[in-house]
Amino acid sequence: TYSLFTRFVRQLGESVDVSLGLSAEQKEYANIDFEEQLYIANLEAVYQINRHLNLKASAEYQNGEGNRFLDDSSIGDREYEEHVYSVGLHWDPMKSRRNDDRLKFFDLSIIN
């Protein structure tokens, strides 16, 4: 497995963080003729509503190609494209009492 990932994060004002992520991954398996490539672009914005409540919106584009196993145990080619749109909400009333700044969101996503 080979992976390459980059992420650019920019703070807009005091309450909005915007990030852009790009990644590429290639998988090759030993002892079997199977490989896969996956490319992902992600755009995300996090808005801090108040000290304890954050809202996140994100859009992700995935493009992949590779092999798949067919019903007769042979291997065929496949290509796929996916769009993922999600909104998330994070509420943490104890945030000021912890040193952990990582946010865990409850997400609602639409995948096309």
PDB file of C-alpha atoms in Angstrom:
ATOM      1  CA  THR A   1       0.000   0.000   0.000  1.00  0.00           C
ATOM      2  CA  TYR A   2       1.297   3.426  -0.996  1.00  0.00           C
ATOM      3  CA  SER A   3      -0.405   6.572   0.314  1.00  0.00           C
ATOM      4  CA  LEU A   4       0.132  10.284  -0.118  1.00  0.00           C
ATOM      5  CA  PHE A   5      -1.909  12.888   1.762  1.00  0.00           C
ATOM      6  CA  THR A   6      -1.799  16.644   2.151  1.00  0.00           C
ATOM      7  CA  ARG A   7      -4.053  19.003   4.054  1.00  0.00           C
ATOM      8  CA  PHE A   8      -4.273  22.791   4.040  1.00  0.00           C
ATOM      9  CA  VAL A   9      -6.030  24.449   7.003  1.00  0.00           C
ATOM     10  CA  ARG A  10      -6.911  28.127   7.212  1.00  0.00           C
ATOM     11  CA  GLN A  11      -8.678  30.007   9.983  1.00  0.00           C
ATOM     12  CA  LEU A  12     -11.183  32.600   8.725  1.00  0.00           C
ATOM     13  CA  GLY A  13     -11.993  35.061  11.467  1.00  0.00           C
ATOM     14  CA  GLU A  14     -12.327  33.896  15.029  1.00  0.00           C
ATOM     15  CA  SER A  15     -14.960  31.225  14.531  1.00  0.00           C
ATOM     16  CA  VAL A  16     -14.465  29.457  11.165  1.00  0.00           C
ATOM     17  CA  ASP A  17     -11.791  26.924  10.168  1.00  0.00           C
ATOM     18  CA  VAL A  18     -11.627  25.743   6.555  1.00  0.00           C
ATOM     19  CA  SER A  19      -9.552  22.799   5.370  1.00  0.00           C
ATOM     20  CA  LEU A  20      -8.798  21.225   2.014  1.00  0.00           C
ATOM     21  CA  GLY A  21      -7.435  17.690   1.872  1.00  0.00           C
ATOM     22  CA  LEU A  22      -6.080  15.707  -1.086  1.00  0.00           C
ATOM     23  CA  SER A  23      -5.015  12.085  -0.996  1.00  0.00           C
ATOM     24  CA  ALA A  24      -3.943   9.318  -3.335  1.00  0.00           C
ATOM     25  CA  GLU A  25      -3.609   5.644  -2.486  1.00  0.00           C
ATOM     26  CA  GLN A  26      -2.495   2.603  -4.419  1.00  0.00           C
ATOM     27  CA  LYS A  27      -2.789  -0.992  -3.241  1.00  0.00           C
ATOM     28  CA  GLU A  28      -1.056  -3.957  -4.797  1.00  0.00           C
ATOM     29  CA  TYR A  29      -1.300  -7.468  -3.422  1.00  0.00           C
ATOM     30  CA  ALA A  30       1.363 -10.154  -3.526  1.00  0.00           C
ATOM     31  CA  ASN A  31       0.452 -13.626  -4.789  1.00  0.00           C
ATOM     32  CA  ILE A  32      -2.666 -12.331  -6.569  1.00  0.00           C
ATOM     33  CA  ASP A  33      -3.303 -10.081  -9.564  1.00  0.00           C
ATOM     34  CA  PHE A  34      -5.235  -7.403  -7.669  1.00  0.00           C
ATOM     35  CA  GLU A  35      -4.579  -3.678  -7.501  1.00  0.00           C
ATOM     36  CA  GLU A  36      -6.571  -0.566  -6.686  1.00  0.00           C
ATOM     37  CA  GLN A  37      -6.100   3.212  -6.939  1.00  0.00           C
ATOM     38  CA  LEU A  38      -8.150   5.730  -4.974  1.00  0.00           C
ATOM     39  CA  TYR A  39      -8.092   9.534  -5.215  1.00  0.00           C
ATOM     40  CA  ILE A  40      -9.911  11.746  -2.701  1.00  0.00           C
ATOM     41  CA  ALA A  41     -10.514  15.508  -2.459  1.00  0.00           C
ATOM     42  CA  ASN A  42     -12.156  16.870   0.689  1.00  0.00           C
ATOM     43  CA  LEU A  43     -13.347  20.366   1.621  1.00  0.00           C
ATOM     44  CA  GLU A  44     -14.467  21.007   5.203  1.00  0.00           C
ATOM     45  CA  ALA A  45     -15.597  24.029   7.235  1.00  0.00           C
ATOM     46  CA  VAL A  46     -16.068  24.102  11.012  1.00  0.00           C
ATOM     47  CA  TYR A  47     -18.012  26.966  12.555  1.00  0.00           C
ATOM     48  CA  GLN A  48     -17.728  27.530  16.305  1.00  0.00           C
ATOM     49  CA  ILE A  49     -21.212  28.671  17.323  1.00  0.00           C
ATOM     50  CA  ASN A  50     -20.252  29.221  20.948  1.00  0.00           C
ATOM     51  CA  ARG A  51     -17.717  27.892  23.441  1.00  0.00           C
ATOM     52  CA  HIS A  52     -19.312  24.426  23.601  1.00  0.00           C
ATOM     53  CA  LEU A  53     -21.072  23.985  20.226  1.00  0.00           C
ATOM     54  CA  ASN A  54     -19.525  23.494  16.746  1.00  0.00           C
ATOM     55  CA  LEU A  55     -21.103  22.904  13.353  1.00  0.00           C
ATOM     56  CA  LYS A  56     -19.243  21.142  10.517  1.00  0.00           C
ATOM     57  CA  ALA A  57     -20.051  20.920   6.794  1.00  0.00           C
ATOM     58  CA  SER A  58     -17.993  18.881   4.375  1.00  0.00           C
ATOM     59  CA  ALA A  59     -17.940  17.711   0.772  1.00  0.00           C
ATOM     60  CA  GLU A  60     -15.804  14.832  -0.463  1.00  0.00           C
ATOM     61  CA  TYR A  61     -15.131  13.498  -3.944  1.00  0.00           C
ATOM     62  CA  GLN A  62     -13.741   9.980  -4.416  1.00  0.00           C
ATOM     63  CA  ASN A  63     -12.548   8.447  -7.668  1.00  0.00           C
ATOM     64  CA  GLY A  64     -11.235   4.917  -7.789  1.00  0.00           C
ATOM     65  CA  GLU A  65     -10.316   2.178 -10.183  1.00  0.00           C
ATOM     66  CA  GLY A  66      -9.097  -1.317  -9.707  1.00  0.00           C
ATOM     67  CA  ASN A  67      -9.943  -4.973  -9.995  1.00  0.00           C
ATOM     68  CA  ARG A  68     -12.796  -6.991  -8.557  1.00  0.00           C
ATOM     69  CA  PHE A  69     -13.601 -10.651  -8.308  1.00  0.00           C
ATOM     70  CA  LEU A  70     -16.384 -11.847 -10.613  1.00  0.00           C
ATOM     71  CA  ASP A  71     -18.812 -14.704  -9.970  1.00  0.00           C
ATOM     72  CA  ASP A  72     -16.674 -17.195 -11.915  1.00  0.00           C
ATOM     73  CA  SER A  73     -13.605 -16.383  -9.693  1.00  0.00           C
ATOM     74  CA  SER A  74     -11.977 -14.362 -12.456  1.00  0.00           C
ATOM     75  CA  ILE A  75     -10.892 -10.750 -12.007  1.00  0.00           C
ATOM     76  CA  GLY A  76     -12.507  -7.847 -13.874  1.00  0.00           C
ATOM     77  CA  ASP A  77     -11.903  -4.113 -13.990  1.00  0.00           C
ATOM     78  CA  ARG A  78     -14.035  -1.600 -12.124  1.00  0.00           C
ATOM     79  CA  GLU A  79     -14.213   2.167 -11.864  1.00  0.00           C
ATOM     80  CA  TYR A  80     -16.240   4.165  -9.389  1.00  0.00           C
ATOM     81  CA  GLU A  81     -16.963   7.748  -8.485  1.00  0.00           C
ATOM     82  CA  GLU A  82     -18.576   8.884  -5.252  1.00  0.00           C
ATOM     83  CA  HIS A  83     -19.707  12.205  -3.776  1.00  0.00           C
ATOM     84  CA  VAL A  84     -20.215  12.509  -0.010  1.00  0.00           C
ATOM     85  CA  TYR A  85     -21.872  15.543   1.578  1.00  0.00           C
ATOM     86  CA  SER A  86     -22.229  15.751   5.343  1.00  0.00           C
ATOM     87  CA  VAL A  87     -23.117  18.056   8.186  1.00  0.00           C
ATOM     88  CA  GLY A  88     -22.046  17.417  11.740  1.00  0.00           C
ATOM     89  CA  LEU A  89     -22.747  18.815  15.164  1.00  0.00           C
ATOM     90  CA  HIS A  90     -20.446  18.680  18.182  1.00  0.00           C
ATOM     91  CA  TRP A  91     -21.591  19.715  21.635  1.00  0.00           C
ATOM     92  CA  ASP A  92     -19.117  19.488  24.518  1.00  0.00           C
ATOM     93  CA  PRO A  93     -20.185  21.141  27.790  1.00  0.00           C
ATOM     94  CA  MET A  94     -16.976  19.950  29.510  1.00  0.00           C
ATOM     95  CA  LYS A  95     -14.579  21.386  26.882  1.00  0.00           C
ATOM     96  CA  SER A  96     -13.128  24.003  29.232  1.00  0.00           C
ATOM     97  CA  ARG A  97     -12.198  21.293  31.771  1.00  0.00           C
ATOM     98  CA  ARG A  98     -10.159  19.146  29.378  1.00  0.00           C
ATOM     99  CA  ASN A  99      -6.975  19.759  27.413  1.00  0.00           C
ATOM    100  CA  ASP A 100      -8.156  17.672  24.446  1.00  0.00           C
ATOM    101  CA  ASP A 101      -9.021  19.878  21.452  1.00  0.00           C
ATOM    102  CA  ARG A 102     -10.006  17.032  19.114  1.00  0.00           C
ATOM    103  CA  LEU A 103     -13.632  17.218  18.070  1.00  0.00           C
ATOM    104  CA  LYS A 104     -15.832  14.177  17.541  1.00  0.00           C
ATOM    105  CA  PHE A 105     -18.874  15.062  15.465  1.00  0.00           C
ATOM    106  CA  PHE A 106     -22.241  13.401  15.054  1.00  0.00           C
ATOM    107  CA  ASP A 107     -22.479  13.382  11.238  1.00  0.00           C
ATOM    108  CA  LEU A 108     -25.393  13.101   8.860  1.00  0.00           C
ATOM    109  CA  SER A 109     -24.139  12.236   5.370  1.00  0.00           C
ATOM    110  CA  ILE A 110     -25.573  11.928   1.876  1.00  0.00           C
ATOM    111  CA  ILE A 111     -23.606   9.633  -0.411  1.00  0.00           C
ATOM    112  CA  ASN A 112     -24.166   9.689  -4.144  1.00  0.00           C
TER     113      ASN A 112
END
